[in-house]
PDB file of C-alpha atoms in Angstrom:
ATOM      1  CA  GLU A   1      11.163 -28.444  37.962  1.00  0.00           C
ATOM      2  CA  THR A   2      13.520 -29.090  40.748  1.00  0.00           C
ATOM      3  CA  GLY A   3      13.719 -25.170  41.958  1.00  0.00           C
ATOM      4  CA  VAL A   4      17.704 -25.909  41.401  1.00  0.00           C
ATOM      5  CA  THR A   5      19.264 -24.043  38.983  1.00  0.00           C
ATOM      6  CA  GLN A   6      22.719 -23.745  37.042  1.00  0.00           C
ATOM      7  CA  SER A   7      24.788 -21.808  35.322  1.00  0.00           C
ATOM      8  CA  PRO A   8      25.977 -21.658  32.495  1.00  0.00           C
ATOM      9  CA  THR A   9      24.907 -24.186  30.769  1.00  0.00           C
ATOM     10  CA  HIS A  10      27.154 -24.642  28.246  1.00  0.00           C
ATOM     11  CA  LEU A  11      30.792 -23.481  27.978  1.00  0.00           C
ATOM     12  CA  ILE A  12      33.847 -24.060  26.193  1.00  0.00           C
ATOM     13  CA  LYS A  13      37.081 -23.697  27.911  1.00  0.00           C
ATOM     14  CA  THR A  14      40.817 -24.230  27.102  1.00  0.00           C
ATOM     15  CA  ARG A  15      43.787 -26.307  28.787  1.00  0.00           C
ATOM     16  CA  GLY A  16      44.914 -25.200  31.725  1.00  0.00           C
ATOM     17  CA  GLN A  17      42.472 -22.214  32.011  1.00  0.00           C
ATOM     18  CA  GLN A  18      39.982 -21.699  35.117  1.00  0.00           C
ATOM     19  CA  VAL A  19      36.619 -21.865  35.664  1.00  0.00           C
ATOM     20  CA  THR A  20      33.823 -21.377  38.009  1.00  0.00           C
ATOM     21  CA  LEU A  21      30.400 -22.710  37.783  1.00  0.00           C
ATOM     22  CA  ARG A  22      27.299 -21.701  39.753  1.00  0.00           C
ATOM     23  CA  CYS A  23      24.223 -23.258  41.314  1.00  0.00           C
ATOM     24  CA  SER A  24      21.092 -21.422  43.079  1.00  0.00           C
ATOM     25  CA  SER A  25      19.608 -24.552  45.643  1.00  0.00           C
ATOM     26  CA  GLN A  26      16.134 -24.819  45.865  1.00  0.00           C
ATOM     27  CA  SER A  27      14.971 -22.549  48.884  1.00  0.00           C
ATOM     28  CA  GLY A  28      14.895 -23.918  51.953  1.00  0.00           C
ATOM     29  CA  HIS A  29      17.573 -26.263  51.152  1.00  0.00           C
ATOM     30  CA  ASN A  30      21.083 -25.746  53.293  1.00  0.00           C
ATOM     31  CA  THR A  31      23.213 -28.628  51.593  1.00  0.00           C
ATOM     32  CA  VAL A  32      24.306 -28.744  47.940  1.00  0.00           C
ATOM     33  CA  SER A  33      26.389 -31.586  46.624  1.00  0.00           C
ATOM     34  CA  TRP A  34      28.215 -31.007  43.041  1.00  0.00           C
ATOM     35  CA  TYR A  35      28.573 -34.325  40.929  1.00  0.00           C
ATOM     36  CA  GLN A  36      31.281 -34.643  37.546  1.00  0.00           C
ATOM     37  CA  GLN A  37      29.045 -36.831  34.517  1.00  0.00           C
ATOM     38  CA  ALA A  38      31.280 -37.759  32.100  1.00  0.00           C
ATOM     39  CA  LEU A  39      29.662 -38.862  29.026  1.00  0.00           C
ATOM     40  CA  GLY A  40      28.344 -42.259  29.256  1.00  0.00           C
ATOM     41  CA  GLN A  41      28.930 -42.412  32.995  1.00  0.00           C
ATOM     42  CA  GLY A  42      27.461 -42.420  36.072  1.00  0.00           C
ATOM     43  CA  PRO A  43      27.728 -39.018  38.246  1.00  0.00           C
ATOM     44  CA  GLN A  44      30.474 -38.796  40.576  1.00  0.00           C
ATOM     45  CA  PHE A  45      30.354 -37.220  43.682  1.00  0.00           C
ATOM     46  CA  ILE A  46      33.248 -34.369  43.955  1.00  0.00           C
ATOM     47  CA  PHE A  47      31.945 -32.543  47.447  1.00  0.00           C
ATOM     48  CA  GLN A  48      29.219 -31.421  49.471  1.00  0.00           C
ATOM     49  CA  TYR A  49      28.870 -28.431  51.141  1.00  0.00           C
ATOM     50  CA  TYR A  50      26.158 -27.872  54.225  1.00  0.00           C
ATOM     51  CA  ARG A  51      25.640 -24.366  56.369  1.00  0.00           C
ATOM     52  CA  GLU A  52      28.755 -23.077  54.133  1.00  0.00           C
ATOM     53  CA  GLU A  53      31.232 -26.005  55.454  1.00  0.00           C
ATOM     54  CA  GLU A  54      32.434 -28.851  53.411  1.00  0.00           C
ATOM     55  CA  ASN A  55      31.018 -31.863  54.590  1.00  0.00           C
ATOM     56  CA  GLY A  56      32.757 -34.341  52.466  1.00  0.00           C
ATOM     57  CA  ARG A  57      34.378 -35.178  49.400  1.00  0.00           C
ATOM     58  CA  GLY A  58      35.047 -37.114  46.728  1.00  0.00           C
ATOM     59  CA  ASN A  59      38.343 -38.691  45.002  1.00  0.00           C
ATOM     60  CA  PHE A  60      39.005 -35.281  43.233  1.00  0.00           C
ATOM     61  CA  PRO A  61      41.823 -33.532  43.369  1.00  0.00           C
ATOM     62  CA  PRO A  62      42.525 -29.640  45.097  1.00  0.00           C
ATOM     63  CA  ARG A  63      42.436 -28.064  42.145  1.00  0.00           C
ATOM     64  CA  PHE A  64      38.601 -28.662  42.412  1.00  0.00           C
ATOM     65  CA  SER A  65      37.006 -26.231  44.739  1.00  0.00           C
ATOM     66  CA  GLY A  66      33.953 -24.707  45.679  1.00  0.00           C
ATOM     67  CA  LEU A  67      32.372 -22.346  47.948  1.00  0.00           C
ATOM     68  CA  GLN A  68      28.568 -21.762  49.314  1.00  0.00           C
ATOM     69  CA  PHE A  69      27.542 -18.718  50.374  1.00  0.00           C
ATOM     70  CA  PRO A  70      24.745 -16.970  53.090  1.00  0.00           C
ATOM     71  CA  ASN A  71      21.934 -18.088  50.969  1.00  0.00           C
ATOM     72  CA  TYR A  72      22.897 -21.237  50.179  1.00  0.00           C
ATOM     73  CA  SER A  73      24.164 -21.094  46.575  1.00  0.00           C
ATOM     74  CA  SER A  74      27.240 -22.648  45.801  1.00  0.00           C
ATOM     75  CA  GLU A  75      30.469 -22.449  43.286  1.00  0.00           C
ATOM     76  CA  LEU A  76      31.980 -25.087  42.053  1.00  0.00           C
ATOM     77  CA  ASN A  77      35.590 -24.032  40.917  1.00  0.00           C
ATOM     78  CA  VAL A  78      38.461 -25.917  38.613  1.00  0.00           C
ATOM     79  CA  ASN A  79      41.614 -24.807  38.319  1.00  0.00           C
ATOM     80  CA  ALA A  80      44.120 -25.899  35.406  1.00  0.00           C
ATOM     81  CA  LEU A  81      41.484 -27.109  33.460  1.00  0.00           C
ATOM     82  CA  GLU A  82      42.316 -30.449  31.778  1.00  0.00           C
ATOM     83  CA  LEU A  83      40.967 -32.108  28.733  1.00  0.00           C
ATOM     84  CA  ASP A  84      39.323 -35.471  31.304  1.00  0.00           C
ATOM     85  CA  ASP A  85      37.673 -32.225  33.091  1.00  0.00           C
ATOM     86  CA  SER A  86      35.129 -32.174  29.779  1.00  0.00           C
ATOM     87  CA  ALA A  87      31.883 -33.508  31.628  1.00  0.00           C
ATOM     88  CA  LEU A  88      28.057 -32.308  32.694  1.00  0.00           C
ATOM     89  CA  TYR A  89      28.425 -30.698  36.427  1.00  0.00           C
ATOM     90  CA  LEU A  90      25.317 -31.166  38.276  1.00  0.00           C
ATOM     91  CA  CYS A  91      24.226 -29.848  41.157  1.00  0.00           C
ATOM     92  CA  ALA A  92      22.504 -31.011  43.754  1.00  0.00           C
ATOM     93  CA  SER A  93      20.596 -29.250  46.619  1.00  0.00           C
ATOM     94  CA  SER A  94      18.629 -30.940  49.710  1.00  0.00           C
ATOM     95  CA  TRP A  95      17.463 -30.044  53.484  1.00  0.00           C
ATOM     96  CA  GLY A  96      20.185 -31.595  55.986  1.00  0.00           C
ATOM     97  CA  ALA A  97      22.465 -34.104  54.633  1.00  0.00           C
ATOM     98  CA  ALA A  98      20.244 -36.707  54.640  1.00  0.00           C
ATOM     99  CA  GLY A  99      17.288 -35.329  52.960  1.00  0.00           C
ATOM    100  CA  SER A 100      15.734 -35.995  49.815  1.00  0.00           C
ATOM    101  CA  ILE A 101      17.899 -34.414  47.009  1.00  0.00           C
ATOM    102  CA  TYR A 102      16.683 -32.242  43.817  1.00  0.00           C
ATOM    103  CA  PHE A 103      19.033 -32.026  41.084  1.00  0.00           C
ATOM    104  CA  GLY A 104      19.627 -28.779  38.504  1.00  0.00           C
ATOM    105  CA  GLU A 105      19.796 -29.401  34.766  1.00  0.00           C
ATOM    106  CA  GLY A 106      23.893 -29.689  35.049  1.00  0.00           C
ATOM    107  CA  SER A 107      26.892 -27.167  33.367  1.00  0.00           C
ATOM    108  CA  TRP A 108      28.184 -28.876  30.618  1.00  0.00           C
ATOM    109  CA  LEU A 109      31.936 -28.026  30.305  1.00  0.00           C
ATOM    110  CA  THR A 110      34.105 -29.018  27.145  1.00  0.00           C
ATOM    111  CA  VAL A 111      38.223 -28.238  27.271  1.00  0.00           C
ATOM    112  CA  VAL A 112      39.556 -28.480  24.403  1.00  0.00           C
TER     113      VAL A 112
ATOM    114  CA  SER B   1      35.451 -46.635  41.066  1.00  0.00           C
ATOM    115  CA  GLN B   2      31.176 -47.113  41.156  1.00  0.00           C
ATOM    116  CA  GLN B   3      29.332 -48.475  43.856  1.00  0.00           C
ATOM    117  CA  GLY B   4      26.001 -50.086  41.430  1.00  0.00           C
ATOM    118  CA  GLU B   5      26.551 -51.231  38.097  1.00  0.00           C
ATOM    119  CA  GLU B   6      23.243 -51.475  36.108  1.00  0.00           C
ATOM    120  CA  ASP B   7      22.172 -54.104  33.672  1.00  0.00           C
ATOM    121  CA  PRO B   8      22.237 -54.376  30.524  1.00  0.00           C
ATOM    122  CA  GLN B   9      23.781 -51.049  29.651  1.00  0.00           C
ATOM    123  CA  ALA B  10      21.669 -50.377  26.809  1.00  0.00           C
ATOM    124  CA  LEU B  11      17.774 -51.956  25.963  1.00  0.00           C
ATOM    125  CA  SER B  12      15.337 -51.071  23.006  1.00  0.00           C
ATOM    126  CA  ILE B  13      11.942 -51.839  23.601  1.00  0.00           C
ATOM    127  CA  GLN B  14       8.525 -51.228  21.788  1.00  0.00           C
ATOM    128  CA  GLU B  15       5.512 -49.185  23.005  1.00  0.00           C
ATOM    129  CA  GLY B  16       3.316 -51.009  25.816  1.00  0.00           C
ATOM    130  CA  GLU B  17       6.055 -53.105  26.442  1.00  0.00           C
ATOM    131  CA  ASN B  18       7.804 -53.589  29.693  1.00  0.00           C
ATOM    132  CA  ALA B  19      11.790 -52.914  30.739  1.00  0.00           C
ATOM    133  CA  THR B  20      13.484 -54.266  33.529  1.00  0.00           C
ATOM    134  CA  MET B  21      16.671 -53.186  34.010  1.00  0.00           C
ATOM    135  CA  ASN B  22      18.552 -54.437  37.475  1.00  0.00           C
ATOM    136  CA  CYS B  23      21.108 -53.059  39.634  1.00  0.00           C
ATOM    137  CA  SER B  24      24.315 -54.402  41.307  1.00  0.00           C
ATOM    138  CA  TYR B  25      26.128 -52.766  44.696  1.00  0.00           C
ATOM    139  CA  LYS B  26      29.353 -53.609  46.295  1.00  0.00           C
ATOM    140  CA  THR B  27      28.388 -52.734  50.530  1.00  0.00           C
ATOM    141  CA  SER B  28      25.763 -53.248  52.609  1.00  0.00           C
ATOM    142  CA  ILE B  29      22.799 -50.372  52.381  1.00  0.00           C
ATOM    143  CA  ASN B  30      20.561 -48.160  54.270  1.00  0.00           C
ATOM    144  CA  ASN B  31      18.913 -47.271  51.082  1.00  0.00           C
ATOM    145  CA  LEU B  32      18.854 -47.540  47.342  1.00  0.00           C
ATOM    146  CA  GLN B  33      17.285 -44.925  44.659  1.00  0.00           C
ATOM    147  CA  TRP B  34      16.628 -45.213  40.766  1.00  0.00           C
ATOM    148  CA  TYR B  35      16.764 -41.951  39.247  1.00  0.00           C
ATOM    149  CA  ARG B  36      16.277 -41.015  35.558  1.00  0.00           C
ATOM    150  CA  GLN B  37      18.012 -38.423  33.028  1.00  0.00           C
ATOM    151  CA  ASN B  38      16.651 -37.356  29.663  1.00  0.00           C
ATOM    152  CA  SER B  39      19.990 -36.871  27.216  1.00  0.00           C
ATOM    153  CA  GLY B  40      22.508 -35.317  29.077  1.00  0.00           C
ATOM    154  CA  ARG B  41      19.773 -32.955  31.488  1.00  0.00           C
ATOM    155  CA  GLY B  42      19.243 -33.161  35.361  1.00  0.00           C
ATOM    156  CA  LEU B  43      18.502 -36.325  36.925  1.00  0.00           C
ATOM    157  CA  VAL B  44      15.379 -36.704  37.839  1.00  0.00           C
ATOM    158  CA  HIS B  45      14.426 -38.627  41.427  1.00  0.00           C
ATOM    159  CA  LEU B  46      12.213 -41.702  40.491  1.00  0.00           C
ATOM    160  CA  ILE B  47      11.805 -44.009  43.759  1.00  0.00           C
ATOM    161  CA  LEU B  48      13.889 -44.990  47.324  1.00  0.00           C
ATOM    162  CA  ILE B  49      13.616 -48.238  48.325  1.00  0.00           C
ATOM    163  CA  ARG B  50      15.001 -48.862  52.122  1.00  0.00           C
ATOM    164  CA  SER B  51      17.153 -51.357  53.248  1.00  0.00           C
ATOM    165  CA  ASN B  52      14.118 -53.485  54.638  1.00  0.00           C
ATOM    166  CA  GLU B  53      11.659 -53.348  51.960  1.00  0.00           C
ATOM    167  CA  ARG B  54      11.443 -55.564  49.150  1.00  0.00           C
ATOM    168  CA  GLU B  55       8.917 -54.327  47.366  1.00  0.00           C
ATOM    169  CA  LYS B  56       7.706 -50.520  46.470  1.00  0.00           C
ATOM    170  CA  HIS B  57       5.398 -49.176  43.828  1.00  0.00           C
ATOM    171  CA  SER B  58       5.787 -45.652  42.454  1.00  0.00           C
ATOM    172  CA  GLY B  59       2.976 -45.643  39.380  1.00  0.00           C
ATOM    173  CA  ARG B  60       4.109 -47.419  36.011  1.00  0.00           C
ATOM    174  CA  LEU B  61       7.117 -48.468  38.164  1.00  0.00           C
ATOM    175  CA  ARG B  62       7.843 -51.167  40.273  1.00  0.00           C
ATOM    176  CA  VAL B  63      11.312 -51.486  42.571  1.00  0.00           C
ATOM    177  CA  THR B  64      12.371 -54.649  43.705  1.00  0.00           C
ATOM    178  CA  LEU B  65      15.458 -55.159  46.694  1.00  0.00           C
ATOM    179  CA  ASP B  66      16.627 -58.343  47.654  1.00  0.00           C
ATOM    180  CA  THR B  67      19.251 -57.008  50.080  1.00  0.00           C
ATOM    181  CA  SER B  68      21.154 -60.939  50.190  1.00  0.00           C
ATOM    182  CA  LYS B  69      21.939 -60.996  46.389  1.00  0.00           C
ATOM    183  CA  LYS B  70      22.936 -57.018  46.877  1.00  0.00           C
ATOM    184  CA  SER B  71      20.771 -56.263  43.926  1.00  0.00           C
ATOM    185  CA  SER B  72      17.838 -54.432  42.632  1.00  0.00           C
ATOM    186  CA  SER B  73      15.496 -54.365  39.484  1.00  0.00           C
ATOM    187  CA  LEU B  74      13.475 -51.489  38.354  1.00  0.00           C
ATOM    188  CA  LEU B  75      10.812 -52.402  36.004  1.00  0.00           C
ATOM    189  CA  ILE B  76       8.423 -50.084  33.933  1.00  0.00           C
ATOM    190  CA  THR B  77       5.465 -51.275  32.459  1.00  0.00           C
ATOM    191  CA  ALA B  78       3.597 -50.388  29.482  1.00  0.00           C
ATOM    192  CA  SER B  79       6.673 -48.221  28.471  1.00  0.00           C
ATOM    193  CA  ARG B  80       5.876 -44.960  26.575  1.00  0.00           C
ATOM    194  CA  ALA B  81       8.363 -42.838  24.273  1.00  0.00           C
ATOM    195  CA  ALA B  82       8.647 -40.441  27.257  1.00  0.00           C
ATOM    196  CA  ASP B  83       9.852 -43.647  29.060  1.00  0.00           C
ATOM    197  CA  THR B  84      13.363 -43.456  27.221  1.00  0.00           C
ATOM    198  CA  ALA B  85      15.971 -41.916  28.848  1.00  0.00           C
ATOM    199  CA  SER B  86      18.908 -43.660  31.287  1.00  0.00           C
ATOM    200  CA  TYR B  87      18.425 -45.229  34.247  1.00  0.00           C
ATOM    201  CA  PHE B  88      20.647 -44.879  37.245  1.00  0.00           C
ATOM    202  CA  CYS B  89      20.808 -46.580  40.582  1.00  0.00           C
ATOM    203  CA  ALA B  90      22.423 -44.764  43.494  1.00  0.00           C
ATOM    204  CA  THR B  91      23.165 -46.067  46.786  1.00  0.00           C
ATOM    205  CA  GLY B  92      24.833 -44.024  49.437  1.00  0.00           C
ATOM    206  CA  SER B  93      25.808 -42.669  53.260  1.00  0.00           C
ATOM    207  CA  ASP B  94      24.374 -39.395  54.301  1.00  0.00           C
ATOM    208  CA  TYR B  95      26.011 -37.064  52.132  1.00  0.00           C
ATOM    209  CA  LYS B  96      27.126 -39.011  49.008  1.00  0.00           C
ATOM    210  CA  LEU B  97      25.444 -40.790  46.168  1.00  0.00           C
ATOM    211  CA  SER B  98      27.202 -43.359  44.087  1.00  0.00           C
ATOM    212  CA  PHE B  99      25.290 -43.901  40.911  1.00  0.00           C
ATOM    213  CA  GLY B 100      26.215 -47.375  38.101  1.00  0.00           C
ATOM    214  CA  ALA B 101      26.907 -46.073  34.769  1.00  0.00           C
ATOM    215  CA  GLY B 102      22.996 -46.125  33.662  1.00  0.00           C
ATOM    216  CA  THR B 103      21.051 -48.155  31.329  1.00  0.00           C
ATOM    217  CA  THR B 104      19.866 -46.668  28.363  1.00  0.00           C
ATOM    218  CA  VAL B 105      16.466 -47.447  27.405  1.00  0.00           C
ATOM    219  CA  THR B 106      15.041 -46.828  23.913  1.00  0.00           C
ATOM    220  CA  VAL B 107      11.046 -47.095  23.504  1.00  0.00           C
ATOM    221  CA  ARG B 108       9.984 -47.275  19.578  1.00  0.00           C
ATOM    222  CA  ALA B 109       6.720 -45.562  18.506  1.00  0.00           C
TER     223      ALA B 109
END
């Protein structure tokens, strides 16, 4: 086990709705990154948070947003869901941006 | 677009055989990492090789890196059923990892 926990594990949403995914990082880790993994593809970097500030963003539209809290847990919010947002969303934590990275088990999102 | 590309896309081997998969990447790197993913679950870090290293071992895993060819290989020796998974190479800067599409390995009993 990596110590990174994500919730929920599975959820189904309707196109146009909004979703919030949650991540608790490994104890002592101050950096959280989020990745989207479509079926049959490798993970794609969404963004990273370091000490509650966004610290880099991938090629995702603004309707993908995030938060990191003082306890270093994190949320990923996606507004105006589209069918192509159906994917496994992975959270990864580390100590600092260049530290060893530990992934959670992911949240499966299905948009119908 | 993805930085790394794994080859082959899929690999089926008999238990006890060796499995080799390759990764090619496009830009200069500081290091390259290999991850395993079981059936759509989280990624498990296997090994990191730095740009000044040519070969690295971890248990039954052997990773090579050829920076002149921008390629890496992962060898799993004496494969087991539990090695059935998808394997990804990843390169990246301090905060962003770029993954290939992965190699799906099936180990037959």
